[in-house]
């Protein structure tokens, strides 16, 4: 998910209504899925989750409606989610505030993850250029570390998950944040369900939730993979 709002004029492939979000959570949990945060999955014993249907609810960018629309629904269903934030967007108009981030991070329901900072401002074609330029390697790492520090200073928690902007990454960069920065898990935008075996060495796939799909359609896309 990205944005969740009641404004019908804004509905598109990256924006859904609160009703759709709530229906999704209710429908999946009623059909035997359990929610975990990203790092909970990475740290969980396979003996405890083998054969279980795990639902990771992820939201990118940090729109304010995560706090006003999504967070109350999570509390209502005691469901967990991971919100990937761009540090320089926090406290901007339309985005979450530091106080909101702190409250959610300490709720037991929301994990705060890294979505990079200045890197996210670059068009995807430019990202591909800098990611594949060896001279830019440490600039990328520094950006991730900077965003990490912003989020840790706000929440008081170590940041251990990352969602790559536009889903773009290289193996060397992804390995570096895990081996050198202590990250446990990462996410791409490759569409699909993950057959999780405890391996977090490569970014996990995700299924974008667009407005045009019904909850039943979204469910069938995921659940059919297990049948």
PDB file of N, CA, C and O in Angstrom, residues 32-100:
ATOM      1  N   UNK A  32      -7.402 -17.144   7.824  1.00  0.00           N
ATOM      2  CA  UNK A  32      -6.294 -17.863   8.411  1.00  0.00           C
ATOM      3  C   UNK A  32      -4.927 -17.242   8.294  1.00  0.00           C
ATOM      4  O   UNK A  32      -3.920 -17.867   8.661  1.00  0.00           O
ATOM      5  N   UNK A  33      -4.850 -16.011   7.794  1.00  0.00           N
ATOM      6  CA  UNK A  33      -3.550 -15.334   7.711  1.00  0.00           C
ATOM      7  C   UNK A  33      -3.240 -14.652   9.038  1.00  0.00           C
ATOM      8  O   UNK A  33      -4.129 -14.144   9.717  1.00  0.00           O
ATOM      9  N   UNK A  34      -1.956 -14.635   9.406  1.00  0.00           N
ATOM     10  CA  UNK A  34      -1.519 -13.919  10.599  1.00  0.00           C
ATOM     11  C   UNK A  34      -0.583 -12.791  10.162  1.00  0.00           C
ATOM     12  O   UNK A  34       0.193 -12.954   9.219  1.00  0.00           O
ATOM     13  N   UNK A  35      -0.694 -11.663  10.827  1.00  0.00           N
ATOM     14  CA  UNK A  35       0.128 -10.504  10.466  1.00  0.00           C
ATOM     15  C   UNK A  35       1.396 -10.456  11.299  1.00  0.00           C
ATOM     16  O   UNK A  35       1.373 -10.719  12.504  1.00  0.00           O
ATOM     17  N   UNK A  36       2.494 -10.137  10.643  1.00  0.00           N
ATOM     18  CA  UNK A  36       3.766  -9.907  11.305  1.00  0.00           C
ATOM     19  C   UNK A  36       4.374  -8.635  10.723  1.00  0.00           C
ATOM     20  O   UNK A  36       4.042  -8.239   9.607  1.00  0.00           O
ATOM     21  N   UNK A  37       5.278  -8.018  11.471  1.00  0.00           N
ATOM     22  CA  UNK A  37       6.066  -6.937  10.883  1.00  0.00           C
ATOM     23  C   UNK A  37       7.215  -7.569  10.099  1.00  0.00           C
ATOM     24  O   UNK A  37       7.500  -8.764  10.227  1.00  0.00           O
ATOM     25  N   UNK A  38       7.891  -6.767   9.310  1.00  0.00           N
ATOM     26  CA  UNK A  38       8.969  -7.280   8.465  1.00  0.00           C
ATOM     27  C   UNK A  38      10.064  -7.948   9.284  1.00  0.00           C
ATOM     28  O   UNK A  38      10.478  -9.084   9.005  1.00  0.00           O
ATOM     29  N   UNK A  39      10.548  -7.256  10.308  1.00  0.00           N
ATOM     30  CA  UNK A  39      11.652  -7.805  11.097  1.00  0.00           C
ATOM     31  C   UNK A  39      11.215  -8.954  11.987  1.00  0.00           C
ATOM     32  O   UNK A  39      12.020  -9.827  12.325  1.00  0.00           O
ATOM     33  N   UNK A  40       9.942  -8.990  12.368  1.00  0.00           N
ATOM     34  CA  UNK A  40       9.433 -10.149  13.097  1.00  0.00           C
ATOM     35  C   UNK A  40       9.546 -11.399  12.232  1.00  0.00           C
ATOM     36  O   UNK A  40       9.939 -12.467  12.716  1.00  0.00           O
ATOM     37  N   UNK A  41       9.200 -11.274  10.963  1.00  0.00           N
ATOM     38  CA  UNK A  41       9.329 -12.409  10.056  1.00  0.00           C
ATOM     39  C   UNK A  41      10.789 -12.838   9.936  1.00  0.00           C
ATOM     40  O   UNK A  41      11.109 -14.026   9.999  1.00  0.00           O
ATOM     41  N   UNK A  42      11.679 -11.862   9.778  1.00  0.00           N
ATOM     42  CA  UNK A  42      13.097 -12.172   9.612  1.00  0.00           C
ATOM     43  C   UNK A  42      13.679 -12.858  10.836  1.00  0.00           C
ATOM     44  O   UNK A  42      14.590 -13.691  10.714  1.00  0.00           O
ATOM     45  N   UNK A  43      13.157 -12.534  12.003  1.00  0.00           N
ATOM     46  CA  UNK A  43      13.700 -13.077  13.247  1.00  0.00           C
ATOM     47  C   UNK A  43      12.960 -14.317  13.744  1.00  0.00           C
ATOM     48  O   UNK A  43      13.406 -14.964  14.687  1.00  0.00           O
ATOM     49  N   UNK A  44      11.849 -14.642  13.113  1.00  0.00           N
ATOM     50  CA  UNK A  44      11.010 -15.744  13.595  1.00  0.00           C
ATOM     51  C   UNK A  44      11.627 -17.101  13.282  1.00  0.00           C
ATOM     52  O   UNK A  44      12.263 -17.294  12.250  1.00  0.00           O
ATOM     53  N   UNK A  45      11.430 -18.040  14.176  1.00  0.00           N
ATOM     54  CA  UNK A  45      11.873 -19.414  13.952  1.00  0.00           C
ATOM     55  C   UNK A  45      10.971 -20.065  12.911  1.00  0.00           C
ATOM     56  O   UNK A  45       9.734 -19.982  13.001  1.00  0.00           O
ATOM     57  N   UNK A  46      11.573 -20.723  11.935  1.00  0.00           N
ATOM     58  CA  UNK A  46      10.787 -21.389  10.916  1.00  0.00           C
ATOM     59  C   UNK A  46       9.899 -22.472  11.523  1.00  0.00           C
ATOM     60  O   UNK A  46       8.834 -22.789  10.995  1.00  0.00           O
ATOM     61  N   UNK A  47      10.303 -23.024  12.644  1.00  0.00           N
ATOM     62  CA  UNK A  47       9.498 -24.052  13.300  1.00  0.00           C
ATOM     63  C   UNK A  47       8.145 -23.495  13.734  1.00  0.00           C
ATOM     64  O   UNK A  47       7.155 -24.231  13.819  1.00  0.00           O
ATOM     65  N   UNK A  48       8.103 -22.183  14.006  1.00  0.00           N
ATOM     66  CA  UNK A  48       6.860 -21.561  14.466  1.00  0.00           C
ATOM     67  C   UNK A  48       5.950 -21.126  13.332  1.00  0.00           C
ATOM     68  O   UNK A  48       4.739 -20.969  13.533  1.00  0.00           O
ATOM     69  N   UNK A  49       6.521 -20.920  12.140  1.00  0.00           N
ATOM     70  CA  UNK A  49       5.700 -20.378  11.048  1.00  0.00           C
ATOM     71  C   UNK A  49       5.642 -21.266   9.820  1.00  0.00           C
ATOM     72  O   UNK A  49       4.943 -20.947   8.865  1.00  0.00           O
ATOM     73  N   UNK A  50       6.347 -22.392   9.836  1.00  0.00           N
ATOM     74  CA  UNK A  50       6.349 -23.278   8.674  1.00  0.00           C
ATOM     75  C   UNK A  50       4.930 -23.739   8.365  1.00  0.00           C
ATOM     76  O   UNK A  50       4.226 -24.260   9.224  1.00  0.00           O
ATOM     77  N   UNK A  51       4.500 -23.511   7.120  1.00  0.00           N
ATOM     78  CA  UNK A  51       3.166 -23.899   6.710  1.00  0.00           C
ATOM     79  C   UNK A  51       2.088 -22.886   7.033  1.00  0.00           C
ATOM     80  O   UNK A  51       0.933 -23.053   6.625  1.00  0.00           O
ATOM     81  N   UNK A  52       2.444 -21.823   7.763  1.00  0.00           N
ATOM     82  CA  UNK A  52       1.471 -20.779   8.094  1.00  0.00           C
ATOM     83  C   UNK A  52       1.357 -19.783   6.953  1.00  0.00           C
ATOM     84  O   UNK A  52       2.284 -19.591   6.174  1.00  0.00           O
ATOM     85  N   UNK A  53       0.218 -19.139   6.864  1.00  0.00           N
ATOM     86  CA  UNK A  53       0.014 -18.070   5.885  1.00  0.00           C
ATOM     87  C   UNK A  53       0.284 -16.740   6.585  1.00  0.00           C
ATOM     88  O   UNK A  53      -0.476 -16.313   7.454  1.00  0.00           O
ATOM     89  N   UNK A  54       1.377 -16.131   6.206  1.00  0.00           N
ATOM     90  CA  UNK A  54       1.812 -14.890   6.852  1.00  0.00           C
ATOM     91  C   UNK A  54       1.452 -13.708   5.966  1.00  0.00           C
ATOM     92  O   UNK A  54       1.730 -13.710   4.764  1.00  0.00           O
ATOM     93  N   UNK A  55       0.855 -12.703   6.543  1.00  0.00           N
ATOM     94  CA  UNK A  55       0.520 -11.477   5.824  1.00  0.00           C
ATOM     95  C   UNK A  55       1.410 -10.348   6.324  1.00  0.00           C
ATOM     96  O   UNK A  55       1.358  -9.987   7.502  1.00  0.00           O
ATOM     97  N   UNK A  56       2.245  -9.819   5.431  1.00  0.00           N
ATOM     98  CA  UNK A  56       3.033  -8.638   5.750  1.00  0.00           C
ATOM     99  C   UNK A  56       2.357  -7.435   5.106  1.00  0.00           C
ATOM    100  O   UNK A  56       2.305  -7.339   3.872  1.00  0.00           O
ATOM    101  N   UNK A  57       1.854  -6.540   5.913  1.00  0.00           N
ATOM    102  CA  UNK A  57       1.240  -5.313   5.422  1.00  0.00           C
ATOM    103  C   UNK A  57       2.328  -4.249   5.383  1.00  0.00           C
ATOM    104  O   UNK A  57       2.869  -3.875   6.421  1.00  0.00           O
ATOM    105  N   UNK A  58       2.670  -3.783   4.198  1.00  0.00           N
ATOM    106  CA  UNK A  58       3.710  -2.759   4.077  1.00  0.00           C
ATOM    107  C   UNK A  58       3.133  -1.517   3.421  1.00  0.00           C
ATOM    108  O   UNK A  58       2.348  -1.609   2.486  1.00  0.00           O
ATOM    109  N   UNK A  59       3.551  -0.372   3.916  1.00  0.00           N
ATOM    110  CA  UNK A  59       3.144   0.909   3.346  1.00  0.00           C
ATOM    111  C   UNK A  59       4.378   1.758   3.127  1.00  0.00           C
ATOM    112  O   UNK A  59       5.184   1.945   4.036  1.00  0.00           O
ATOM    113  N   UNK A  60       4.527   2.267   1.918  1.00  0.00           N
ATOM    114  CA  UNK A  60       5.693   3.071   1.561  1.00  0.00           C
ATOM    115  C   UNK A  60       5.406   4.560   1.645  1.00  0.00           C
ATOM    116  O   UNK A  60       4.275   5.001   1.447  1.00  0.00           O
ATOM    117  N   UNK A  61       6.443   5.327   1.931  1.00  0.00           N
ATOM    118  CA  UNK A  61       6.498   6.787   1.810  1.00  0.00           C
ATOM    119  C   UNK A  61       6.104   7.563   3.061  1.00  0.00           C
ATOM    120  O   UNK A  61       6.655   8.622   3.322  1.00  0.00           O
ATOM    121  N   UNK A  62       5.130   7.085   3.827  1.00  0.00           N
ATOM    122  CA  UNK A  62       4.803   7.758   5.079  1.00  0.00           C
ATOM    123  C   UNK A  62       3.792   8.881   4.970  1.00  0.00           C
ATOM    124  O   UNK A  62       3.948   9.940   5.604  1.00  0.00           O
ATOM    125  N   UNK A  63       2.733   8.669   4.204  1.00  0.00           N
ATOM    126  CA  UNK A  63       1.670   9.676   4.120  1.00  0.00           C
ATOM    127  C   UNK A  63       0.973   9.814   5.472  1.00  0.00           C
ATOM    128  O   UNK A  63       0.867   8.841   6.236  1.00  0.00           O
ATOM    129  N   UNK A  64       0.481  11.016   5.752  1.00  0.00           N
ATOM    130  CA  UNK A  64      -0.171  11.257   7.043  1.00  0.00           C
ATOM    131  C   UNK A  64      -1.386  10.362   7.230  1.00  0.00           C
ATOM    132  O   UNK A  64      -1.748  10.020   8.360  1.00  0.00           O
ATOM    133  N   UNK A  65      -2.023   9.962   6.110  1.00  0.00           N
ATOM    134  CA  UNK A  65      -3.201   9.119   6.266  1.00  0.00           C
ATOM    135  C   UNK A  65      -2.872   7.730   6.821  1.00  0.00           C
ATOM    136  O   UNK A  65      -3.766   6.989   7.198  1.00  0.00           O
ATOM    137  N   UNK A  66      -1.589   7.370   6.870  1.00  0.00           N
ATOM    138  CA  UNK A  66      -1.249   6.138   7.605  1.00  0.00           C
ATOM    139  C   UNK A  66      -1.675   6.292   9.058  1.00  0.00           C
ATOM    140  O   UNK A  66      -2.239   5.366   9.659  1.00  0.00           O
ATOM    141  N   UNK A  67      -1.414   7.462   9.621  1.00  0.00           N
ATOM    142  CA  UNK A  67      -1.757   7.695  11.023  1.00  0.00           C
ATOM    143  C   UNK A  67      -3.257   7.902  11.207  1.00  0.00           C
ATOM    144  O   UNK A  67      -3.857   7.364  12.150  1.00  0.00           O
ATOM    145  N   UNK A  68      -3.878   8.672  10.320  1.00  0.00           N
ATOM    146  CA  UNK A  68      -5.284   9.025  10.502  1.00  0.00           C
ATOM    147  C   UNK A  68      -6.247   7.932  10.048  1.00  0.00           C
ATOM    148  O   UNK A  68      -7.337   7.793  10.610  1.00  0.00           O
ATOM    149  N   UNK A  69      -5.870   7.148   9.051  1.00  0.00           N
ATOM    150  CA  UNK A  69      -6.777   6.155   8.489  1.00  0.00           C
ATOM    151  C   UNK A  69      -6.343   4.712   8.775  1.00  0.00           C
ATOM    152  O   UNK A  69      -7.156   3.876   9.158  1.00  0.00           O
ATOM    153  N   UNK A  70      -5.069   4.422   8.569  1.00  0.00           N
ATOM    154  CA  UNK A  70      -4.591   3.035   8.680  1.00  0.00           C
ATOM    155  C   UNK A  70      -4.393   2.611  10.134  1.00  0.00           C
ATOM    156  O   UNK A  70      -4.836   1.525  10.547  1.00  0.00           O
ATOM    157  N   UNK A  71      -3.739   3.440  10.914  1.00  0.00           N
ATOM    158  CA  UNK A  71      -3.407   3.090  12.291  1.00  0.00           C
ATOM    159  C   UNK A  71      -4.644   2.720  13.115  1.00  0.00           C
ATOM    160  O   UNK A  71      -4.616   1.716  13.851  1.00  0.00           O
ATOM    161  N   UNK A  72      -5.748   3.467  13.031  1.00  0.00           N
ATOM    162  CA  UNK A  72      -6.937   3.068  13.787  1.00  0.00           C
ATOM    163  C   UNK A  72      -7.466   1.687  13.381  1.00  0.00           C
ATOM    164  O   UNK A  72      -7.963   0.938  14.235  1.00  0.00           O
ATOM    165  N   UNK A  73      -7.348   1.344  12.106  1.00  0.00           N
ATOM    166  CA  UNK A  73      -7.815   0.032  11.637  1.00  0.00           C
ATOM    167  C   UNK A  73      -6.898  -1.069  12.163  1.00  0.00           C
ATOM    168  O   UNK A  73      -7.367  -2.141  12.575  1.00  0.00           O
ATOM    169  N   UNK A  74      -5.594  -0.813  12.163  1.00  0.00           N
ATOM    170  CA  UNK A  74      -4.663  -1.790  12.722  1.00  0.00           C
ATOM    171  C   UNK A  74      -4.999  -2.064  14.193  1.00  0.00           C
ATOM    172  O   UNK A  74      -4.994  -3.222  14.637  1.00  0.00           O
ATOM    173  N   UNK A  75      -5.273  -1.000  14.930  1.00  0.00           N
ATOM    174  CA  UNK A  75      -5.607  -1.165  16.348  1.00  0.00           C
ATOM    175  C   UNK A  75      -6.920  -1.931  16.517  1.00  0.00           C
ATOM    176  O   UNK A  75      -7.054  -2.763  17.420  1.00  0.00           O
ATOM    177  N   UNK A  76      -7.871  -1.661  15.656  1.00  0.00           N
ATOM    178  CA  UNK A  76      -9.178  -2.323  15.731  1.00  0.00           C
ATOM    179  C   UNK A  76      -9.045  -3.827  15.566  1.00  0.00           C
ATOM    180  O   UNK A  76      -9.715  -4.606  16.264  1.00  0.00           O
ATOM    181  N   UNK A  77      -8.163  -4.256  14.665  1.00  0.00           N
ATOM    182  CA  UNK A  77      -8.012  -5.688  14.384  1.00  0.00           C
ATOM    183  C   UNK A  77      -6.751  -6.287  15.008  1.00  0.00           C
ATOM    184  O   UNK A  77      -6.450  -7.456  14.763  1.00  0.00           O
ATOM    185  N   UNK A  78      -6.049  -5.478  15.791  1.00  0.00           N
ATOM    186  CA  UNK A  78      -4.793  -5.923  16.397  1.00  0.00           C
ATOM    187  C   UNK A  78      -3.863  -6.503  15.328  1.00  0.00           C
ATOM    188  O   UNK A  78      -3.233  -7.550  15.517  1.00  0.00           O
ATOM    189  N   UNK A  79      -3.799  -5.815  14.199  1.00  0.00           N
ATOM    190  CA  UNK A  79      -2.984  -6.249  13.062  1.00  0.00           C
ATOM    191  C   UNK A  79      -1.694  -5.448  13.018  1.00  0.00           C
ATOM    192  O   UNK A  79      -1.645  -4.282  13.424  1.00  0.00           O
ATOM    193  N   UNK A  80      -0.645  -6.077  12.514  1.00  0.00           N
ATOM    194  CA  UNK A  80       0.664  -5.437  12.463  1.00  0.00           C
ATOM    195  C   UNK A  80       1.009  -5.011  11.041  1.00  0.00           C
ATOM    196  O   UNK A  80       0.545  -5.602  10.068  1.00  0.00           O
ATOM    197  N   UNK A  81       1.846  -3.966  10.943  1.00  0.00           N
ATOM    198  CA  UNK A  81       2.250  -3.451   9.636  1.00  0.00           C
ATOM    199  C   UNK A  81       3.641  -2.847   9.740  1.00  0.00           C
ATOM    200  O   UNK A  81       4.135  -2.558  10.835  1.00  0.00           O
ATOM    201  N   UNK A  82       4.257  -2.651   8.579  1.00  0.00           N
ATOM    202  CA  UNK A  82       5.564  -2.001   8.508  1.00  0.00           C
ATOM    203  C   UNK A  82       5.446  -0.788   7.601  1.00  0.00           C
ATOM    204  O   UNK A  82       4.949  -0.896   6.476  1.00  0.00           O
ATOM    205  N   UNK A  83       5.880   0.370   8.096  1.00  0.00           N
ATOM    206  CA  UNK A  83       5.824   1.617   7.338  1.00  0.00           C
ATOM    207  C   UNK A  83       7.241   2.049   6.985  1.00  0.00           C
ATOM    208  O   UNK A  83       8.070   2.278   7.857  1.00  0.00           O
ATOM    209  N   UNK A  84       7.516   2.147   5.689  1.00  0.00           N
ATOM    210  CA  UNK A  84       8.835   2.542   5.206  1.00  0.00           C
ATOM    211  C   UNK A  84       8.855   4.043   4.935  1.00  0.00           C
ATOM    212  O   UNK A  84       8.091   4.542   4.097  1.00  0.00           O
ATOM    213  N   UNK A  85       9.743   4.744   5.645  1.00  0.00           N
ATOM    214  CA  UNK A  85       9.721   6.202   5.645  1.00  0.00           C
ATOM    215  C   UNK A  85      10.924   6.824   4.956  1.00  0.00           C
ATOM    216  O   UNK A  85      12.041   6.303   5.024  1.00  0.00           O
ATOM    217  N   UNK A  86      10.662   7.967   4.327  1.00  0.00           N
ATOM    218  CA  UNK A  86      11.694   8.846   3.774  1.00  0.00           C
ATOM    219  C   UNK A  86      11.915   9.932   4.820  1.00  0.00           C
ATOM    220  O   UNK A  86      11.023  10.737   5.096  1.00  0.00           O
ATOM    221  N   UNK A  87      13.099   9.951   5.414  1.00  0.00           N
ATOM    222  CA  UNK A  87      13.333  10.827   6.555  1.00  0.00           C
ATOM    223  C   UNK A  87      13.031  12.289   6.322  1.00  0.00           C
ATOM    224  O   UNK A  87      12.427  12.957   7.169  1.00  0.00           O
ATOM    225  N   UNK A  88      13.419  12.836   5.163  1.00  0.00           N
ATOM    226  CA  UNK A  88      13.234  14.261   4.898  1.00  0.00           C
ATOM    227  C   UNK A  88      11.777  14.623   4.634  1.00  0.00           C
ATOM    228  O   UNK A  88      11.431  15.806   4.584  1.00  0.00           O
ATOM    229  N   UNK A  89      10.901  13.626   4.474  1.00  0.00           N
ATOM    230  CA  UNK A  89       9.477  13.904   4.266  1.00  0.00           C
ATOM    231  C   UNK A  89       8.725  14.041   5.586  1.00  0.00           C
ATOM    232  O   UNK A  89       7.614  14.578   5.612  1.00  0.00           O
ATOM    233  N   UNK A  90       9.303  13.525   6.658  1.00  0.00           N
ATOM    234  CA  UNK A  90       8.629  13.587   7.954  1.00  0.00           C
ATOM    235  C   UNK A  90       8.444  15.046   8.363  1.00  0.00           C
ATOM    236  O   UNK A  90       9.339  15.867   8.224  1.00  0.00           O
ATOM    237  N   UNK A  91       7.250  15.375   8.836  1.00  0.00           N
ATOM    238  CA  UNK A  91       6.833  16.724   9.237  1.00  0.00           C
ATOM    239  C   UNK A  91       6.483  17.611   8.043  1.00  0.00           C
ATOM    240  O   UNK A  91       6.124  18.784   8.233  1.00  0.00           O
ATOM    241  N   UNK A  92       6.573  17.095   6.837  1.00  0.00           N
ATOM    242  CA  UNK A  92       6.083  17.866   5.695  1.00  0.00           C
ATOM    243  C   UNK A  92       4.564  17.787   5.635  1.00  0.00           C
ATOM    244  O   UNK A  92       3.950  16.843   6.158  1.00  0.00           O
ATOM    245  N   UNK A  93       3.963  18.758   4.952  1.00  0.00           N
ATOM    246  CA  UNK A  93       2.508  18.735   4.778  1.00  0.00           C
ATOM    247  C   UNK A  93       2.108  17.456   4.042  1.00  0.00           C
ATOM    248  O   UNK A  93       2.673  17.125   3.000  1.00  0.00           O
ATOM    249  N   UNK A  94       1.141  16.741   4.594  1.00  0.00           N
ATOM    250  CA  UNK A  94       0.652  15.525   3.962  1.00  0.00           C
ATOM    251  C   UNK A  94       1.374  14.265   4.383  1.00  0.00           C
ATOM    252  O   UNK A  94       1.002  13.164   3.961  1.00  0.00           O
ATOM    253  N   UNK A  95       2.405  14.420   5.228  1.00  0.00           N
ATOM    254  CA  UNK A  95       3.167  13.259   5.686  1.00  0.00           C
ATOM    255  C   UNK A  95       3.129  13.179   7.214  1.00  0.00           C
ATOM    256  O   UNK A  95       2.748  14.140   7.897  1.00  0.00           O
ATOM    257  N   UNK A  96       3.515  12.024   7.740  1.00  0.00           N
ATOM    258  CA  UNK A  96       3.475  11.827   9.188  1.00  0.00           C
ATOM    259  C   UNK A  96       4.444  12.766   9.903  1.00  0.00           C
ATOM    260  O   UNK A  96       5.455  13.188   9.339  1.00  0.00           O
ATOM    261  N   UNK A  97       4.123  13.067  11.147  1.00  0.00           N
ATOM    262  CA  UNK A  97       4.973  13.910  11.979  1.00  0.00           C
ATOM    263  C   UNK A  97       5.861  13.022  12.860  1.00  0.00           C
ATOM    264  O   UNK A  97       5.625  11.817  13.006  1.00  0.00           O
ATOM    265  N   UNK A  98       6.860  13.635  13.460  1.00  0.00           N
ATOM    266  CA  UNK A  98       7.725  12.887  14.372  1.00  0.00           C
ATOM    267  C   UNK A  98       6.933  12.300  15.534  1.00  0.00           C
ATOM    268  O   UNK A  98       7.173  11.162  15.940  1.00  0.00           O
ATOM    269  N   UNK A  99       5.995  13.062  16.058  1.00  0.00           N
ATOM    270  CA  UNK A  99       5.194  12.585  17.179  1.00  0.00           C
ATOM    271  C   UNK A  99       4.347  11.382  16.788  1.00  0.00           C
ATOM    272  O   UNK A  99       4.203  10.418  17.559  1.00  0.00           O
ATOM    273  N   UNK A 100       3.782  11.423  15.588  1.00  0.00           N
ATOM    274  CA  UNK A 100       2.977  10.302  15.110  1.00  0.00           C
ATOM    275  C   UNK A 100       3.828   9.055  14.894  1.00  0.00           C
ATOM    276  O   UNK A 100       3.419   7.942  15.233  1.00  0.00           O
TER     277      UNK A 100
END
